[in-house]
Structures are given as C-alpha cells and as structure tokens.
Amino acid sequence: MGFEIGDAKKDTTNADTTTGGGAQGSGDAINGPEDSNVAPNEDHPTGGSINVDGAIGSGDAGEDLHLEGDPIVDTKAPGGPIEQRWDKRRFEAKLVNPANRRKLSVIIVGTGLAGASAAATLGEAGYKVTSFCYQDSPRRAHSIAAQGGINAAKNYRNDGDSIYRLFYDTVKGGDFRSRESNVYRLAQVSVEIIDQCVAQGVPFAREYGGLLDNRSFGGVQVSRTFYARGQTGQQLLIGAYSALERQIAAGSVTMHSRHEMLELIVADGKARGVVVRDMVTGGIESHFADAVVLASGGYGNVFFLSTNAMGCNVTATWRAHRKGALFANPCFTQIHPTCIPVSGDYQSKLTLMSESLRNDGRIWVPKERGDDRDPREIGEDERDYYLERIYPAFGNLVPRDIASRAAKNVCDSGRGVGPGGLGVYLDFSDAIERLGRPAIEAKYGNLFDMYRQITGEDPYKVPMRIYPAVHYVMGGLWVDYDLQSTIPGLFVTGEANFSDHGANRLGASALMQGLADGYFVLPNTIADYLAAGPFEKVDDTHPAAVEAVGQVRSRIDRLLAVNGRRTVDSFHRELGHVMWDFCGMERTEEGLRKAVSRIRELRAEFWSDVKVTGTGEELNQTLERAGRVADFFELGELMCIDALVRRESCGGHFRAESQDEDGEALRHDDEFAHVSAWEFTGNGKPILHKEELHYEYVELKSRSYK
Ligand SMILES: Cc1cc2nc3c(=O)[nH]c(=O)nc-3n(C[C@H](O)[C@H](O)[C@H](O)COP(=O)(O)OP(=O)(O)OC[C@H]3O[C@@H](n4cnc5c(N)ncnc54)[C@H](O)[C@@H]3O)c2cc1C
C-alpha cells in the first residue's frame, strides 16, 4: 500500500458520517454513504432526509463545512540522497517477467499525452491494454491544443541549467507546495523525454547549428523549453499516437473511441474495471482488468469559460473519488495571464495566447486611467510596462500566477484596455523592429494568425489585447510516489493527478509531467503492483460490477426524468460565474462561503429543473453534458471548501486576507505546508487528510521575482 492513514477522525461538527475509519486500505470500505445524509445530488436530487450540514443553501452560516481526518503519509516515497531516490525505487520495485506480462491486463482511460504514452509503453512491454477516450480518435485528446513547449534540463544553451535547477525552479514556482522527491524525479526524467520524442520523429524547432532550439517560459532565467512552433502538443501527441497505433495494430492495445467512462468498479477493495457508455449507441458496457489507469485530464471547465477543450471534464476522477480515491488540492487552479479577453455573454470558450509570446512581447497598460487612445498613439513615457517595473529580474517572464494577478490589479485600478477595461497590451513592436517580421513569423506565426482570425486585429501592427483565464488545474486525485491512488490498483497520470506542480505550475511543465508519467514512471511502478498477480477473475456477475452498472443506469434515468425547463449549459454557465467570482483569481472567506451556499442551491435546482432532451439509447450530447455538469457541481463545492480551509495565499490560490505589504501572496508554512487530500462522504462534509510536506533540499522562503 502506498499510503498510511490513521483511523480516528476529529468530528468538528456532527458525527453523522459513516466512513469506515482507517478503511482507505481496503478501497471500497471508505466509500461515502452514497445513500444517506446527502446534499442534493444524483442519488438524492432533493437532498435526502437527514442532512448533517443544515438546510441546503445555508453554507454561509459560519458553520464548519468539513471534518478533520487523520494525516496521510506517502509510504512509497524513498529516502536517501534525492538524486538516487528514483533509481532506488526502480530497483526495489518488483518486476514482471515478459512471459507473464501478457497474462496481465490494464485499462487506461484517456489518450492524451499521459494516456497514449502509457498505453504505448505498456503495450510494447507486453501487457494487455484496453484504452478509452470520448473523442472520435485518440489523436483528438485535449493535449493536441498545447502550444508553447515542453521543458527539459538538457542545458543545450549552456546557460547554467541542470536537473537541480529545473527541480529548484519547479518547487519554487509551485510556491513550496509540492513534494521534493517527485519534482526531482520529474527533472531527471525530462532529459529522457526529449530523446524519446526525437526518436519518434517529433519535429522540434532547431537552431542554425542543428541542435534543438530552446526558448524561455515564466519563472525561470534559463532557456529550457523545447518547441515545435506554437503546436508542440500536437506534434508530441502525433508521436505518442503513432506509438499507440503501432500497438493497436500489433494487438497489444484495444482502443475504444467514443466511449465515456461513467463509473469505476472497485471489487474486493481493488480497482478492477470501468463502466462505460458507448456514446454512439448509448450501450452500457463493463470492462475488467487487473489495474486501472486514469489519464483523463484536467477539470478547468468547472469554470465554464476556460482555455480547455469543450469536452474536458472531471467525471472519470470524480467517480473514482466517490468510490474512495482521495482528491488532493482541488482549489489549486492555474489562471493563465495571456488569453484573448472575453468578448460577450454567449461565448463558451476562451483562447490561449501561448506564454512563449512573453519571450518577445512586452506587456503594458497606459499610465493614465481611462486612456482609450489607439495604443500606437500612446508614447513610451505614457506607458506602464508594469511587470518590467515591479519585477525587474524576471520582467515579462514572471510565473503565471504573478503575471495574472498583476494584470487583474492594473485593470482593477482602472487602467485596463479594450471593452470593459478587462485587458492589457502584449506588444511586439520592439521585437519586430529588433528581429524583423520574418523572425517573429517563424517563431509565432500560427499564434498571430489565430489571434487575427478571432479578433479581426492584426497583431503585427496593433498590440494584442490579453487577459487572464482559467487554464490548468494543479489539483487532482491524490497519488503516492508510484502514481497509485488511495484505491489499490487505481493509478492516475497527467493532469488528472494532483501532480508535481504544487500551487502553481510553471509553463511547459504539464507536457513534461504527462509524458514523464506515461513513458517512464508508470511503466515501472505499475509493474510493482501487477507483480502480485495473477489476480482473481472479476466479471459482469461480481456484485461490485452489478452495482456500478446499476449506478450508471439510474443516474442516466434520473437525468432524463427531470424534464425541467432550464438547459444544461445555462446551469453550467451560472456555476462557472460563481466559481470565477468567488474561487477565481482572488478568494475571501465571505465569498467562498457564499459560493458554497449558491452552488448547493443551484445543484438542487439542477436536479429539479434541468431539461435533458432525447433518450439514453442514442447519440445524446445533452445527456453527456448533463452528467459532466452534475459532477462539476459536486467538485465546485469541494474546491470552495478546500479554498476556504486553506487560510493562506500560495501560488494561484490567493486569499485576499493573506497578503504582504506589497500585495504579494503570503504563505503560512507553519500551518499549511501540506497537501490537502479530501475524502468523499456524501453528506456535504468531506473529510480532510493532510500530507505534511518536508523540504530538505530547497529552503522554504518567500518567492521573489524582483
Ligand atoms: C490551450 C492550452 C495550451 C497548453 N499549452 C501547453 C504547453 O505549451 N506546454 C505545457 O506543458 N502544457 C500546456 N498546456 C497544458 C497541457 O496541454 C495539459 O495539461 C496536458 O495536455 C494534459 O494531458 P493529459 O494527457 O493529462 O490529458 P488530456 O490531453 O486532456 O487527455 C484526456 C484524455 O482523457 C479522455 N477522457 C477524459 N474523461 C474521460 C472519460 N470519462 N471517459 C473516457 N475518456 C475520458 C479524453 O478523451 C482524452 O483522451 C496547455 C493547455 C491548454 C488548455
């Protein structure tokens, strides 16, 4: 088992929870009481009979919204010198001999960079892999949207980079809320990722001498980001997808596109399968394996508007959470500073302008409030290049959380530009003058084209207008050093796990982490678990499978039965507004309590007034969205509770009550140097388990980019 957790819980309010103490070890025993004591949800659309946390909608009454559980410890994390820990773990992990691998099976949900790389590698190793994605092709996973690049400590530029520096930058960038051992391993593995991708034929940009080219991303002073114009994710995914297709052709991977996982099967305490819906026919199927991997991406769409693909959702991980997997740091959200501003009420998607643009673009606003002249008429001395002014050491390349907050501050002070004053300029005129337009076109051409197509403005001539938007989540399912969740046999990779990025991810580190997990970490660690096989056979007749299928069917039936008046999207949009207003770039005690209260009301309204058209036995996108939004309601509430309980500011989590005299995030390491891992109870009061973070190599200090 990769974790230890005590069994006593301090019930700070009402002891009416039925979670089995110390039961994490047995996986399903900690399942929340799905059928008792509930706030409105799919099981109890009207709220159930007993309600430990008071009337629905009374979340702002100053009550405790959670219970305190015992600490959790990652028992898989090896000790010893940090640079030897990964080697040590790999050496100590049990192996599976090649002849036995074909008798062992793995389900992988997700075919983005994390899932495709894992499926290809495990298939190549000889395991029997079954993969799922909801898109019509694995190649359309959201990873394809990644633009700017992928980090690796190759030090090709000879500018002082090293594994240690990448490790240091990442721990500091995450505002000291990530695990040292994991981050060090990530930095070590980064070097191998690039070699693997080059061998696959990924066309990284090269400089004149033939070496791979690098550029810089926020929060660092070296150039370590490898890129393929503004399409790095697409090129990396084509590499991983090609490797996956090879295994599909070889018969080691069976691919199910257009299948959505709607439930996890936890049999005899272990993750043994999934229930999926065929999105074309509506058929409900169960699939079984010896282990399950969730590589299902991030949940930024809980905010409705985000830079994520429209389909990104939390269902796979949320279903696992409800079955006993702890959810870590759900409130840690990344708000990216350079996105095209919202343009109207009917917008359903926001567009990222890659952070790479901050290498050459300069960010500014007019010095005078309300100055609405054409930016080209505003003279140099009338402009405030506020990032360069406030953070001279890092300038426009401060980390995302800092750049986003600074943009918010200048806009709040009335100096924002464009409609509604919610925008700042990203200006390339200096760079074009210095390097020439062809050089800028070569580096960023597709991003400039995209901007022009969306806004109708030519960024070669007029500065871009940008504003922060939700982009990535650092939160996700809690995993140990082996990437195993608190349910034995359930592994989680990529953005779906709570990852190595602490409270703020540095640019170009998500692709690095997803591929590190899939190509290098998981294939070693999952073997240690599978080596205990052969496992007892589980099939459709197992009570856990029957129960999971029943849960999926009844949920679909309930959604279809409401037959109310409001569209799914109208609920999602309203939830998004609540999340953005109260759990977005700035959070307060009062606002978060209001948010919990409002989310509960909205959720009750959803279950009594949503309109889901069509039937379950056909392609039905309204039904798909309704299921995802129902899960977003439950997640949104947990995010607000997590943000409420963390009474400090760190990284992207900015509590207005906790700032220093310069308005910078003020951490409270004495109280909050921990991962918050939440247990589902089903009664509106989740249980908090804290994993203490220890820093032996990086000194805990206030981040400074000045
Ligand atoms: C616009 C944009 C640009 C970015 N640019 C960069 C960048 O330059 N560098 C960087 O490092 N990071 C970047 N990121 C972040 C990065 O792209 C993501 O964090 C990363 O690609 C996530 O990969 P993943 O494999 O974990 O998940 P995804 O790529 O999101 O894949 C998720 C997979 O899970 C499947 N899935 C999900 N739920 C279910 C379900 N219930 N049933 C079946 N299948 C399911 C989906 O079908 C999909 O195959 C960017 C993000 C955005 C939004």
PDB file of C-alpha atoms and ligand atoms in Angstrom, residues 108-117 131-151 215 217 225-227 229-233 236-237 255-256 258-263 275-277 279 294-298 306-309 311-317 319 334 336 339 349-356 400 450 470-473 493-497 501 505-515 517 628, ligand 1:
ATOM      1  CA  ILE A 108      -6.297   3.141 -19.448  1.00  0.00           C
ATOM      2  CA  VAL A 109      -8.868   5.908 -19.579  1.00  0.00           C
ATOM      3  CA  GLY A 110      -7.531   8.734 -21.729  1.00  0.00           C
ATOM      4  CA  THR A 111      -5.390   9.049 -24.804  1.00  0.00           C
ATOM      5  CA  GLY A 112      -3.826  12.457 -24.294  1.00  0.00           C
ATOM      6  CA  LEU A 113      -0.097  12.651 -23.767  1.00  0.00           C
ATOM      7  CA  ALA A 114      -0.337  10.937 -20.377  1.00  0.00           C
ATOM      8  CA  GLY A 115      -2.635   8.126 -21.506  1.00  0.00           C
ATOM      9  CA  ALA A 116      -1.296   7.488 -25.013  1.00  0.00           C
ATOM     10  CA  SER A 117       2.297   7.348 -23.791  1.00  0.00           C
ATOM     11  CA  SER A 131      -7.830   2.170 -23.833  1.00  0.00           C
ATOM     12  CA  PHE A 132     -10.784   4.526 -23.830  1.00  0.00           C
ATOM     13  CA  CYS A 133     -11.407   8.071 -24.953  1.00  0.00           C
ATOM     14  CA  TYR A 134     -14.548  10.061 -25.580  1.00  0.00           C
ATOM     15  CA  GLN A 135     -13.329  11.685 -28.780  1.00  0.00           C
ATOM     16  CA  ASP A 136     -13.717  10.023 -32.179  1.00  0.00           C
ATOM     17  CA  SER A 137      -9.963   9.481 -32.336  1.00  0.00           C
ATOM     18  CA  PRO A 138      -7.307   9.199 -29.618  1.00  0.00           C
ATOM     19  CA  ARG A 139      -5.458  11.890 -31.525  1.00  0.00           C
ATOM     20  CA  ARG A 140      -8.084  14.492 -30.686  1.00  0.00           C
ATOM     21  CA  ALA A 141      -7.372  14.464 -26.941  1.00  0.00           C
ATOM     22  CA  HIS A 142      -7.057  17.936 -25.482  1.00  0.00           C
ATOM     23  CA  SER A 143      -3.234  17.632 -25.333  1.00  0.00           C
ATOM     24  CA  ILE A 144      -3.282  18.470 -29.009  1.00  0.00           C
ATOM     25  CA  ALA A 145      -4.064  22.074 -28.091  1.00  0.00           C
ATOM     26  CA  ALA A 146      -0.820  22.652 -26.215  1.00  0.00           C
ATOM     27  CA  GLN A 147       1.075  25.402 -27.886  1.00  0.00           C
ATOM     28  CA  GLY A 148       4.210  26.692 -26.308  1.00  0.00           C
ATOM     29  CA  GLY A 149       6.556  23.858 -25.459  1.00  0.00           C
ATOM     30  CA  ILE A 150       7.936  21.234 -23.138  1.00  0.00           C
ATOM     31  CA  ASN A 151      10.672  21.709 -20.566  1.00  0.00           C
ATOM     32  CA  ARG A 215      13.111  29.347 -25.515  1.00  0.00           C
ATOM     33  CA  PHE A 217       8.958  30.298 -20.112  1.00  0.00           C
ATOM     34  CA  THR A 225      11.710  24.915 -23.397  1.00  0.00           C
ATOM     35  CA  PHE A 226      11.678  22.705 -26.499  1.00  0.00           C
ATOM     36  CA  TYR A 227       9.005  23.590 -29.027  1.00  0.00           C
ATOM     37  CA  ARG A 229       6.309  26.464 -33.386  1.00  0.00           C
ATOM     38  CA  GLY A 230       3.066  27.030 -31.500  1.00  0.00           C
ATOM     39  CA  GLN A 231       1.933  23.413 -31.962  1.00  0.00           C
ATOM     40  CA  THR A 232       4.098  21.497 -29.552  1.00  0.00           C
ATOM     41  CA  GLY A 233       1.227  19.485 -28.077  1.00  0.00           C
ATOM     42  CA  LEU A 236       4.086  15.410 -29.302  1.00  0.00           C
ATOM     43  CA  LEU A 237       0.667  13.799 -29.461  1.00  0.00           C
ATOM     44  CA  MET A 255      -8.865   1.013 -28.455  1.00  0.00           C
ATOM     45  CA  HIS A 256     -12.418   2.166 -27.703  1.00  0.00           C
ATOM     46  CA  ARG A 258     -16.347   7.441 -28.352  1.00  0.00           C
ATOM     47  CA  HIS A 259     -16.702   5.601 -25.059  1.00  0.00           C
ATOM     48  CA  GLU A 260     -17.121   7.578 -21.856  1.00  0.00           C
ATOM     49  CA  MET A 261     -16.181   6.101 -18.507  1.00  0.00           C
ATOM     50  CA  LEU A 262     -19.028   6.742 -16.102  1.00  0.00           C
ATOM     51  CA  GLU A 263     -18.130   4.539 -13.148  1.00  0.00           C
ATOM     52  CA  VAL A 275     -18.368   1.062 -16.741  1.00  0.00           C
ATOM     53  CA  VAL A 276     -18.522   2.996 -19.992  1.00  0.00           C
ATOM     54  CA  ARG A 277     -21.252   4.309 -22.228  1.00  0.00           C
ATOM     55  CA  MET A 279     -21.603   7.426 -26.976  1.00  0.00           C
ATOM     56  CA  LEU A 294      -6.951   7.282 -15.188  1.00  0.00           C
ATOM     57  CA  ALA A 295      -5.278   9.710 -17.579  1.00  0.00           C
ATOM     58  CA  SER A 296      -8.402  11.734 -18.078  1.00  0.00           C
ATOM     59  CA  GLY A 297      -7.011  15.270 -17.987  1.00  0.00           C
ATOM     60  CA  GLY A 298      -7.983  18.369 -16.023  1.00  0.00           C
ATOM     61  CA  SER A 306     -11.582  28.275 -19.863  1.00  0.00           C
ATOM     62  CA  THR A 307      -8.885  27.596 -22.410  1.00  0.00           C
ATOM     63  CA  ASN A 308      -9.581  23.853 -22.145  1.00  0.00           C
ATOM     64  CA  ALA A 309     -11.267  21.917 -24.911  1.00  0.00           C
ATOM     65  CA  GLY A 311     -15.188  18.289 -23.603  1.00  0.00           C
ATOM     66  CA  CYS A 312     -12.711  18.385 -20.707  1.00  0.00           C
ATOM     67  CA  ASN A 313     -14.455  17.285 -17.544  1.00  0.00           C
ATOM     68  CA  VAL A 314     -13.993  15.716 -14.146  1.00  0.00           C
ATOM     69  CA  THR A 315     -16.257  12.679 -14.418  1.00  0.00           C
ATOM     70  CA  ALA A 316     -13.637   9.918 -14.508  1.00  0.00           C
ATOM     71  CA  THR A 317     -11.727  11.164 -11.477  1.00  0.00           C
ATOM     72  CA  ARG A 319     -16.432   8.860  -9.992  1.00  0.00           C
ATOM     73  CA  GLN A 334      -3.946  27.966 -12.778  1.00  0.00           C
ATOM     74  CA  HIS A 336      -3.098  31.948 -17.364  1.00  0.00           C
ATOM     75  CA  CYS A 339      -5.591  34.724 -23.166  1.00  0.00           C
ATOM     76  CA  LYS A 349     -14.644  29.013 -24.942  1.00  0.00           C
ATOM     77  CA  LEU A 350     -11.560  31.128 -24.325  1.00  0.00           C
ATOM     78  CA  THR A 351      -8.398  31.068 -26.376  1.00  0.00           C
ATOM     79  CA  LEU A 352      -4.891  30.917 -25.038  1.00  0.00           C
ATOM     80  CA  MET A 353      -2.112  33.030 -26.460  1.00  0.00           C
ATOM     81  CA  SER A 354       0.922  30.954 -25.567  1.00  0.00           C
ATOM     82  CA  GLU A 355       3.232  32.039 -22.787  1.00  0.00           C
ATOM     83  CA  SER A 356       6.077  31.734 -25.294  1.00  0.00           C
ATOM     84  CA  ARG A 400       1.732  32.790 -14.404  1.00  0.00           C
ATOM     85  CA  MET A 450      -5.106  32.624 -34.688  1.00  0.00           C
ATOM     86  CA  VAL A 470      -8.653  29.565 -16.348  1.00  0.00           C
ATOM     87  CA  HIS A 471      -6.192  27.213 -17.970  1.00  0.00           C
ATOM     88  CA  TYR A 472      -4.982  24.270 -15.906  1.00  0.00           C
ATOM     89  CA  VAL A 473      -5.572  22.556 -12.592  1.00  0.00           C
ATOM     90  CA  THR A 493      -1.328  10.137 -14.527  1.00  0.00           C
ATOM     91  CA  GLY A 494      -1.013  13.511 -16.242  1.00  0.00           C
ATOM     92  CA  GLU A 495      -3.226  16.453 -15.347  1.00  0.00           C
ATOM     93  CA  ALA A 496      -5.715  14.095 -13.675  1.00  0.00           C
ATOM     94  CA  ASN A 497      -3.464  13.510 -10.679  1.00  0.00           C
ATOM     95  CA  HIS A 501       3.343  21.431  -9.588  1.00  0.00           C
ATOM     96  CA  ARG A 505       2.585  25.128 -12.499  1.00  0.00           C
ATOM     97  CA  LEU A 506       5.425  26.629 -14.479  1.00  0.00           C
ATOM     98  CA  GLY A 507       4.821  26.965 -18.206  1.00  0.00           C
ATOM     99  CA  ALA A 508       5.765  23.981 -20.390  1.00  0.00           C
ATOM    100  CA  SER A 509       5.819  21.637 -17.403  1.00  0.00           C
ATOM    101  CA  ALA A 510       2.469  19.892 -17.959  1.00  0.00           C
ATOM    102  CA  LEU A 511       3.579  18.163 -21.146  1.00  0.00           C
ATOM    103  CA  MET A 512       6.786  17.193 -19.372  1.00  0.00           C
ATOM    104  CA  GLN A 513       4.844  15.683 -16.462  1.00  0.00           C
ATOM    105  CA  GLY A 514       2.295  13.869 -18.630  1.00  0.00           C
ATOM    106  CA  LEU A 515       4.988  12.228 -20.714  1.00  0.00           C
ATOM    107  CA  ASP A 517       4.289   9.731 -16.076  1.00  0.00           C
ATOM    108  CA  ARG A 628     -20.493  16.125 -16.546  1.00  0.00           C
TER     109      ARG A 628
HETATM  110  C1  LIG B   1      -4.696  25.836 -24.842  1.00  0.00           C
HETATM  111  C2  LIG B   1      -3.693  25.100 -23.983  1.00  0.00           C
HETATM  112  C3  LIG B   1      -2.353  25.163 -24.285  1.00  0.00           C
HETATM  113  C4  LIG B   1      -1.420  24.475 -23.489  1.00  0.00           C
HETATM  114  N1  LIG B   1      -0.096  24.561 -23.792  1.00  0.00           N
HETATM  115  C5  LIG B   1       0.799  23.891 -23.023  1.00  0.00           C
HETATM  116  C6  LIG B   1       2.194  23.942 -23.337  1.00  0.00           C
HETATM  117  O1  LIG B   1       2.623  24.583 -24.268  1.00  0.00           O
HETATM  118  N2  LIG B   1       3.043  23.250 -22.539  1.00  0.00           N
HETATM  119  C7  LIG B   1       2.612  22.518 -21.471  1.00  0.00           C
HETATM  120  O2  LIG B   1       3.432  21.889 -20.802  1.00  0.00           O
HETATM  121  N3  LIG B   1       1.295  22.439 -21.182  1.00  0.00           N
HETATM  122  C8  LIG B   1       0.382  23.094 -21.932  1.00  0.00           C
HETATM  123  N4  LIG B   1      -0.948  23.018 -21.619  1.00  0.00           N
HETATM  124  C9  LIG B   1      -1.398  22.053 -20.596  1.00  0.00           C
HETATM  125  C10 LIG B   1      -1.394  20.654 -21.209  1.00  0.00           C
HETATM  126  O3  LIG B   1      -1.810  20.716 -22.547  1.00  0.00           O
HETATM  127  C11 LIG B   1      -2.289  19.667 -20.482  1.00  0.00           C
HETATM  128  O4  LIG B   1      -2.078  19.749 -19.104  1.00  0.00           O
HETATM  129  C12 LIG B   1      -1.983  18.247 -20.918  1.00  0.00           C
HETATM  130  O5  LIG B   1      -2.008  18.143 -22.320  1.00  0.00           O
HETATM  131  C13 LIG B   1      -2.958  17.258 -20.306  1.00  0.00           C
HETATM  132  O6  LIG B   1      -2.679  15.987 -20.831  1.00  0.00           O
HETATM  133  P1  LIG B   1      -3.410  14.701 -20.292  1.00  0.00           P
HETATM  134  O7  LIG B   1      -2.917  13.571 -21.106  1.00  0.00           O
HETATM  135  O8  LIG B   1      -3.263  14.630 -18.829  1.00  0.00           O
HETATM  136  O9  LIG B   1      -4.961  14.961 -20.580  1.00  0.00           O
HETATM  137  P2  LIG B   1      -5.756  15.279 -21.953  1.00  0.00           P
HETATM  138  O10 LIG B   1      -4.876  15.597 -23.082  1.00  0.00           O
HETATM  139  O11 LIG B   1      -6.801  16.273 -21.568  1.00  0.00           O
HETATM  140  O12 LIG B   1      -6.453  13.920 -22.297  1.00  0.00           O
HETATM  141  C14 LIG B   1      -7.529  13.426 -21.562  1.00  0.00           C
HETATM  142  C15 LIG B   1      -7.988  12.141 -22.180  1.00  0.00           C
HETATM  143  O13 LIG B   1      -8.912  11.518 -21.312  1.00  0.00           O
HETATM  144  C16 LIG B   1     -10.068  11.143 -22.021  1.00  0.00           C
HETATM  145  N5  LIG B   1     -11.179  11.156 -21.070  1.00  0.00           N
HETATM  146  C17 LIG B   1     -11.454  12.072 -20.115  1.00  0.00           C
HETATM  147  N6  LIG B   1     -12.520  11.703 -19.410  1.00  0.00           N
HETATM  148  C18 LIG B   1     -12.930  10.535 -19.921  1.00  0.00           C
HETATM  149  C19 LIG B   1     -13.986   9.655 -19.611  1.00  0.00           C
HETATM  150  N7  LIG B   1     -14.838   9.885 -18.598  1.00  0.00           N
HETATM  151  N8  LIG B   1     -14.125   8.543 -20.369  1.00  0.00           N
HETATM  152  C20 LIG B   1     -13.271   8.267 -21.385  1.00  0.00           C
HETATM  153  N9  LIG B   1     -12.246   9.056 -21.698  1.00  0.00           N
HETATM  154  C21 LIG B   1     -12.083  10.180 -20.982  1.00  0.00           C
HETATM  155  C22 LIG B   1     -10.185  12.111 -23.162  1.00  0.00           C
HETATM  156  O14 LIG B   1     -10.934  11.532 -24.191  1.00  0.00           O
HETATM  157  C23 LIG B   1      -8.703  12.273 -23.513  1.00  0.00           C
HETATM  158  O15 LIG B   1      -8.313  11.227 -24.355  1.00  0.00           O
HETATM  159  C24 LIG B   1      -1.872  23.720 -22.394  1.00  0.00           C
HETATM  160  C25 LIG B   1      -3.228  23.663 -22.086  1.00  0.00           C
HETATM  161  C26 LIG B   1      -4.133  24.376 -22.864  1.00  0.00           C
HETATM  162  C27 LIG B   1      -5.566  24.358 -22.454  1.00  0.00           C
END
